[in-house]
mmCIF file of C-alpha atoms in Angstrom:
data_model
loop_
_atom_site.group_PDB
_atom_site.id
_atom_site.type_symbol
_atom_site.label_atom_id
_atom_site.label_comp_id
_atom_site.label_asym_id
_atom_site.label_seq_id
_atom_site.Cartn_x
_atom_site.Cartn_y
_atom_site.Cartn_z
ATOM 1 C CA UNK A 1 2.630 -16.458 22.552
ATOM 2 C CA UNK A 2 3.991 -13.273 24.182
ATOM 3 C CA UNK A 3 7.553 -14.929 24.562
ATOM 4 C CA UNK A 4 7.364 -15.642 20.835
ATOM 5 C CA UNK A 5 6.284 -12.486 20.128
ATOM 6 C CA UNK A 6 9.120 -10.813 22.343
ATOM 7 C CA UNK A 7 11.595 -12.835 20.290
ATOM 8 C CA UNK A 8 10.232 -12.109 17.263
ATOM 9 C CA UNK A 9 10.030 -8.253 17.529
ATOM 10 C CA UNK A 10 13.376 -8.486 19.452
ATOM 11 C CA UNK A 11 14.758 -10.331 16.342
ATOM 12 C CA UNK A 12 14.133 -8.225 13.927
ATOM 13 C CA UNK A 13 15.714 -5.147 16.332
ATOM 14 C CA UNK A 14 18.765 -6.697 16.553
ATOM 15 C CA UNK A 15 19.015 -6.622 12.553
ATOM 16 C CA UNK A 16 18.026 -3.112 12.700
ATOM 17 C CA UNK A 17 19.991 -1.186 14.676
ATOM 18 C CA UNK A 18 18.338 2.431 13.470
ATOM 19 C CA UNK A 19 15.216 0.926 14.954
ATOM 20 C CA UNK A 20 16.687 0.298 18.121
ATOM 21 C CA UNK A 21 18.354 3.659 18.445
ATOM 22 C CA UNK A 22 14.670 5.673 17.465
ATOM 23 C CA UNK A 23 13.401 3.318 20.871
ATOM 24 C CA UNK A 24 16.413 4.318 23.264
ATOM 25 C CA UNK A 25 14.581 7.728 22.703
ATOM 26 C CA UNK A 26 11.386 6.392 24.096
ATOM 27 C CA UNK A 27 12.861 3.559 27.537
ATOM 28 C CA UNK A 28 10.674 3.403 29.784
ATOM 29 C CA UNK A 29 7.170 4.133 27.568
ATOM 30 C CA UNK A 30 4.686 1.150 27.105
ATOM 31 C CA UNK A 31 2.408 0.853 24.126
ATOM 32 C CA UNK A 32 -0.738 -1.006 24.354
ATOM 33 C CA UNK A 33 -1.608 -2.340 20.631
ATOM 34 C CA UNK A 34 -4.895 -4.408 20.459
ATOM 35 C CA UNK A 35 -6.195 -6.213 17.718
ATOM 36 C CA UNK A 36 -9.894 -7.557 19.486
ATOM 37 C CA UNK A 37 -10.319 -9.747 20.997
ATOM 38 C CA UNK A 38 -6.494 -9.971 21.502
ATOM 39 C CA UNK A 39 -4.130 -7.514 22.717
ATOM 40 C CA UNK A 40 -0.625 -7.112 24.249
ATOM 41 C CA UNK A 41 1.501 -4.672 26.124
ATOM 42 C CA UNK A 42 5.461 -3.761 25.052
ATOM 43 C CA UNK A 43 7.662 -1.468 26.917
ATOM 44 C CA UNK A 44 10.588 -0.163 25.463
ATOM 45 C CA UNK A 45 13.966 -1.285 27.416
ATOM 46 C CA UNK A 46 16.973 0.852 27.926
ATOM 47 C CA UNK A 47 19.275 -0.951 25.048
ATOM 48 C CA UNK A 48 16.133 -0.153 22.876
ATOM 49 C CA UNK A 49 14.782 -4.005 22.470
ATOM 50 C CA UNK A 50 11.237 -4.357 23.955
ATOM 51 C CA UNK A 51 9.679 -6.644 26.443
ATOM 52 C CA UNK A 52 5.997 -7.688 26.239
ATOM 53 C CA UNK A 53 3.872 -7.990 29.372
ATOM 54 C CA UNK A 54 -0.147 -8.662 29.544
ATOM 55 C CA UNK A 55 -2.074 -5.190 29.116
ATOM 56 C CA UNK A 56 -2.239 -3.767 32.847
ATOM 57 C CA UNK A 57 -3.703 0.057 32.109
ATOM 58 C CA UNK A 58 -3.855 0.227 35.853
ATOM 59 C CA UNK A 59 -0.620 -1.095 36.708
ATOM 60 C CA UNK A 60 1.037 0.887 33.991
ATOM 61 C CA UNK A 61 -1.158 3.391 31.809
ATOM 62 C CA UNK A 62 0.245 3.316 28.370
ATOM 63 C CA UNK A 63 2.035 6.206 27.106
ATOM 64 C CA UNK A 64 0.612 4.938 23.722
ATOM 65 C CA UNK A 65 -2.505 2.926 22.792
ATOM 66 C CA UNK A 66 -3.145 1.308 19.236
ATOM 67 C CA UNK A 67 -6.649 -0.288 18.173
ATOM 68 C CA UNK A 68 -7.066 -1.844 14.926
ATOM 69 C CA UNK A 69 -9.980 -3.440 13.808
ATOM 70 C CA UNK A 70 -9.332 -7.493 12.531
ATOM 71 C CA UNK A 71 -10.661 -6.264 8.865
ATOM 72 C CA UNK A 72 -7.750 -4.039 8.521
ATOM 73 C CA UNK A 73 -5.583 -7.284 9.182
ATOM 74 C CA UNK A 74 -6.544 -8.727 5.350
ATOM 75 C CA UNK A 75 -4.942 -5.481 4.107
ATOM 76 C CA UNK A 76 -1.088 -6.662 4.890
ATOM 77 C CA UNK A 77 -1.793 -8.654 1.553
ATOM 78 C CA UNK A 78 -2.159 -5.500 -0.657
ATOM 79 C CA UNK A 79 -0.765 -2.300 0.979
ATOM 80 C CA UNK A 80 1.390 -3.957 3.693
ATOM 81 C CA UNK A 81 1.776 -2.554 7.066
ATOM 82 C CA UNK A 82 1.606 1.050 6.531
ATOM 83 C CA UNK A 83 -2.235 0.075 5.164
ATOM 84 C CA UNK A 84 -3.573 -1.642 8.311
ATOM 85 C CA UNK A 85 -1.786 1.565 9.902
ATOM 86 C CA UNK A 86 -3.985 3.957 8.099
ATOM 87 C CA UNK A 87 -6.864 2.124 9.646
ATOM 88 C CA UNK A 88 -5.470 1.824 13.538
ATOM 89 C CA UNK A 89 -6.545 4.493 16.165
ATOM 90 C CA UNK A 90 -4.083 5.741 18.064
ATOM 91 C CA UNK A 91 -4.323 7.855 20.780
ATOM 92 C CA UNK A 92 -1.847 9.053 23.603
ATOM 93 C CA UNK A 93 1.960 10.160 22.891
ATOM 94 C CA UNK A 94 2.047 11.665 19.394
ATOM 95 C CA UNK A 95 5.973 11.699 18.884
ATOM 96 C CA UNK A 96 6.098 7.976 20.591
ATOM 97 C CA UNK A 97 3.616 6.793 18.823
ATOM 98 C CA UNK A 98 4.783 8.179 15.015
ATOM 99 C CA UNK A 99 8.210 6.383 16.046
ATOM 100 C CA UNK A 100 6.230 2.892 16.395
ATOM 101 C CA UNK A 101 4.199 3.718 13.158
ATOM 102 C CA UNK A 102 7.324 4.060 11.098
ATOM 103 C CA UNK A 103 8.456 0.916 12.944
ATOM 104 C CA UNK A 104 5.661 -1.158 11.870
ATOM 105 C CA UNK A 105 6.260 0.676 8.377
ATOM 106 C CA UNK A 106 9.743 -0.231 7.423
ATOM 107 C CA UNK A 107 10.182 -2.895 9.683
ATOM 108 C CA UNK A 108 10.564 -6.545 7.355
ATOM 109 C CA UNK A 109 10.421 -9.247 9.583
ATOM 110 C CA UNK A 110 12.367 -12.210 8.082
ATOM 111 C CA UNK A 111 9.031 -14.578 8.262
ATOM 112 C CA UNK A 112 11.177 -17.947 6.914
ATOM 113 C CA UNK A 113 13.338 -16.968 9.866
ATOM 114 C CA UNK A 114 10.832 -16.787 12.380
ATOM 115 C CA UNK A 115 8.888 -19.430 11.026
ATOM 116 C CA UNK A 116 12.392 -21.559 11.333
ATOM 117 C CA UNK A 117 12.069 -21.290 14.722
ATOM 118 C CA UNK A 118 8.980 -23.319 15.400
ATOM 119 C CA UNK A 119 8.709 -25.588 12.289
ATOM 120 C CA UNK A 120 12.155 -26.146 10.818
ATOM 121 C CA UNK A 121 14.568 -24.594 7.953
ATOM 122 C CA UNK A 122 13.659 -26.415 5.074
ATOM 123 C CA UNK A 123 9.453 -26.106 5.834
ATOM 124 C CA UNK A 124 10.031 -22.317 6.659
ATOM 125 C CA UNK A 125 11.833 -22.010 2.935
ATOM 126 C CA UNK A 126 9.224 -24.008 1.763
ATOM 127 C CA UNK A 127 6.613 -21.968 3.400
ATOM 128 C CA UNK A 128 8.167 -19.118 1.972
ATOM 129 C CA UNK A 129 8.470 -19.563 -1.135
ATOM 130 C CA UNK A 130 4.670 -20.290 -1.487
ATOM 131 C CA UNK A 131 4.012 -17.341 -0.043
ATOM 132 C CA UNK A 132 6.192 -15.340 -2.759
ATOM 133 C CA UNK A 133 4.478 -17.589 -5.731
ATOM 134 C CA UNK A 134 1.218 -16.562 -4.063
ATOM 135 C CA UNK A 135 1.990 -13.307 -3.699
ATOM 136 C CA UNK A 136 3.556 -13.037 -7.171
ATOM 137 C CA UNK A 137 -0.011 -14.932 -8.679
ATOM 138 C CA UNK A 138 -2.075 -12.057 -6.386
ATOM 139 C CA UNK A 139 -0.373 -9.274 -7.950
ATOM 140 C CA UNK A 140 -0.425 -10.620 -11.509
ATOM 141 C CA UNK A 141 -4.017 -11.793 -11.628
ATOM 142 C CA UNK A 142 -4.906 -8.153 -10.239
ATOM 143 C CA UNK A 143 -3.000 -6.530 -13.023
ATOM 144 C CA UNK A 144 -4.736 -8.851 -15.434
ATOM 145 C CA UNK A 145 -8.161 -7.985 -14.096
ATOM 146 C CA UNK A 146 -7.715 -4.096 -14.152
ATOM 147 C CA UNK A 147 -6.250 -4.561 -17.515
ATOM 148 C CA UNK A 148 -8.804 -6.037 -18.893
ATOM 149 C CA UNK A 149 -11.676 -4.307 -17.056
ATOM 150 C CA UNK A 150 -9.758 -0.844 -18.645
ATOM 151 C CA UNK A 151 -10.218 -2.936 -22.145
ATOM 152 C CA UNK A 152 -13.364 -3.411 -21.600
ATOM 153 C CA UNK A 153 -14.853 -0.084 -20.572
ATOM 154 C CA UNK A 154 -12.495 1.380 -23.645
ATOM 155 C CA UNK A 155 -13.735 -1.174 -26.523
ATOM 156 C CA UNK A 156 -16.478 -2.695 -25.971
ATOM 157 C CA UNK A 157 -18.265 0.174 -23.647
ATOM 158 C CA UNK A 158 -16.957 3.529 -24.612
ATOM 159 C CA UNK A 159 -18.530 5.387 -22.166
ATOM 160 C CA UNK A 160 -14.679 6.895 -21.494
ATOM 161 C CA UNK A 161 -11.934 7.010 -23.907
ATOM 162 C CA UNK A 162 -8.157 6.491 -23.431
ATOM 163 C CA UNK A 163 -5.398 8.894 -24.118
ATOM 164 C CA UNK A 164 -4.673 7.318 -27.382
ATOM 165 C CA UNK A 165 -8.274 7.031 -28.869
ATOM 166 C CA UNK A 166 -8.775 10.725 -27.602
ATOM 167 C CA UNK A 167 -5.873 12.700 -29.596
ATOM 168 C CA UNK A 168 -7.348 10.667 -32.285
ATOM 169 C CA UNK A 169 -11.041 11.861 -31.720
ATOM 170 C CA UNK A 170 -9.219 15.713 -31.483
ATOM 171 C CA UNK A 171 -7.063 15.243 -34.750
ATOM 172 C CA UNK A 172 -10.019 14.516 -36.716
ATOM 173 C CA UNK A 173 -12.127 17.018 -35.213
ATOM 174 C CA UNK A 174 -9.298 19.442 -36.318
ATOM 175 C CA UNK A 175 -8.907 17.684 -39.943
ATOM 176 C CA UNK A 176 -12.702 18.228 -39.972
ATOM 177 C CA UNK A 177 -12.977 21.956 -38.946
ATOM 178 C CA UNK A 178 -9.874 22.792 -41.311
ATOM 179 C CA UNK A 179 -11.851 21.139 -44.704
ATOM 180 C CA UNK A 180 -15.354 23.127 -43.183
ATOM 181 C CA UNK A 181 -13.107 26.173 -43.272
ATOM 182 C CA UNK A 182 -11.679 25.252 -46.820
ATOM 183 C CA UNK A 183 -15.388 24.583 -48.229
ATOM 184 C CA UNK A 184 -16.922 27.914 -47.049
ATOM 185 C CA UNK A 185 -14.149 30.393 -48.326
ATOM 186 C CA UNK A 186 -14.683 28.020 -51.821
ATOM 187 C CA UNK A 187 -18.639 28.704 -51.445
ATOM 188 C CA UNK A 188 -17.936 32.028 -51.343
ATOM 189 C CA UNK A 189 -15.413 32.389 -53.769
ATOM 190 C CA UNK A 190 -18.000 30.856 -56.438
ATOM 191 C CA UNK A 191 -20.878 33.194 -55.215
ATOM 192 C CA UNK A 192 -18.130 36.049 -55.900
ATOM 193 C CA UNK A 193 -17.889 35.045 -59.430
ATOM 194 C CA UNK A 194 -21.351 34.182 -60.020
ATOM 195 C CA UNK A 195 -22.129 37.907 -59.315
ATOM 196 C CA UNK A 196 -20.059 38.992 -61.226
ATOM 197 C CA UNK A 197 -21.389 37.308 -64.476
#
């Protein structure tokens, strides 16, 4: 797993050469990122690729160490990396370790590519694509829901009113308030001339 990891992560360096260049800045430092019960070890090379080792804090005491809990794992779905990062603890090297964050952030790994690897191009495009439909379905039916939940509290639970039904409310509140203005001065207009006859 660690050499497929290595390759992975390695991968998706050698696309990115910006990546590689904010790492050259940081040879030398190891990160310790566990997700329990599993967690791994990489330490940054001097071309800026990384090499993954078994976690050693003896050996080698991190310069960075990364905990996130497996719950924050199911929010890759919604929110993506920079979500599960919101969730991690991190504790050691502050500039080393906002360099990995914004790694993990606006790193894309290829998945069809990496999934290529181990299963095959035309299952990998396969794969992929049902992860875009599902993805695609995920997002819609979420929309759909919230829509409809905003219908509902709007229309058939007015407990809140939208922008739109609001100015409405305040126009007629204004219409009103203008004719209660118009009435009284025509009250008192007729109690003028009923005084006077």
């Amino acid at each position: 797993m660690a050499i497929s990891l290595k390759h992975a992560l390695n991968a998706l360096l050698e696309r990115e050469t910006w990546a590689r260049d904010a790492l050259v800045l940081h040879a030398g430092s190891a990160a310790c990122f566990s997700v329990p019960p599993f967690a791994f070890a990489l330490t940054v090379q001097e071309d800026g690729y990384i090499a993954i080792a078994p976690v050693d804090k003896n050996a080698n005491p991190p310069a960075v160490s990364m905990t996130v809990p497996a719950a924050a794992l199911s929010d890759v779905v919604n929110g993506g990396m920079k979500a599960v990062m919101k969730r991690a603890r991190i504790e050691g090297d502050a500039e080393f370790a906002a360099t990995l964050a914004k790694l993990a952030e606006y790193l894309r790994p290829d998945l069809e590519e990496i999934l290529a690897h181990w299963i095959g191009d035309t299952p990998a495009h396969c794969v992929g694509q049902g992860a875009r439909r599902l993805r695609q379905y995920l997002r819609s039916t979420t929309q759909a829901l919230f829509q409809s939940g905003a219908e509902y509290a709007l229309e058939e639970k007015p407990r809140w009113l939208g922008a739109s039904a609001f100015a409405g409310f305040a126009a007629e509140v204004v219409q009103l308030r203008d004719a209660t203005e118009r009435l009284e001065k025509r009250i008192a207009c007729l109690e003028t001339e009923g005084a006077r006859r």
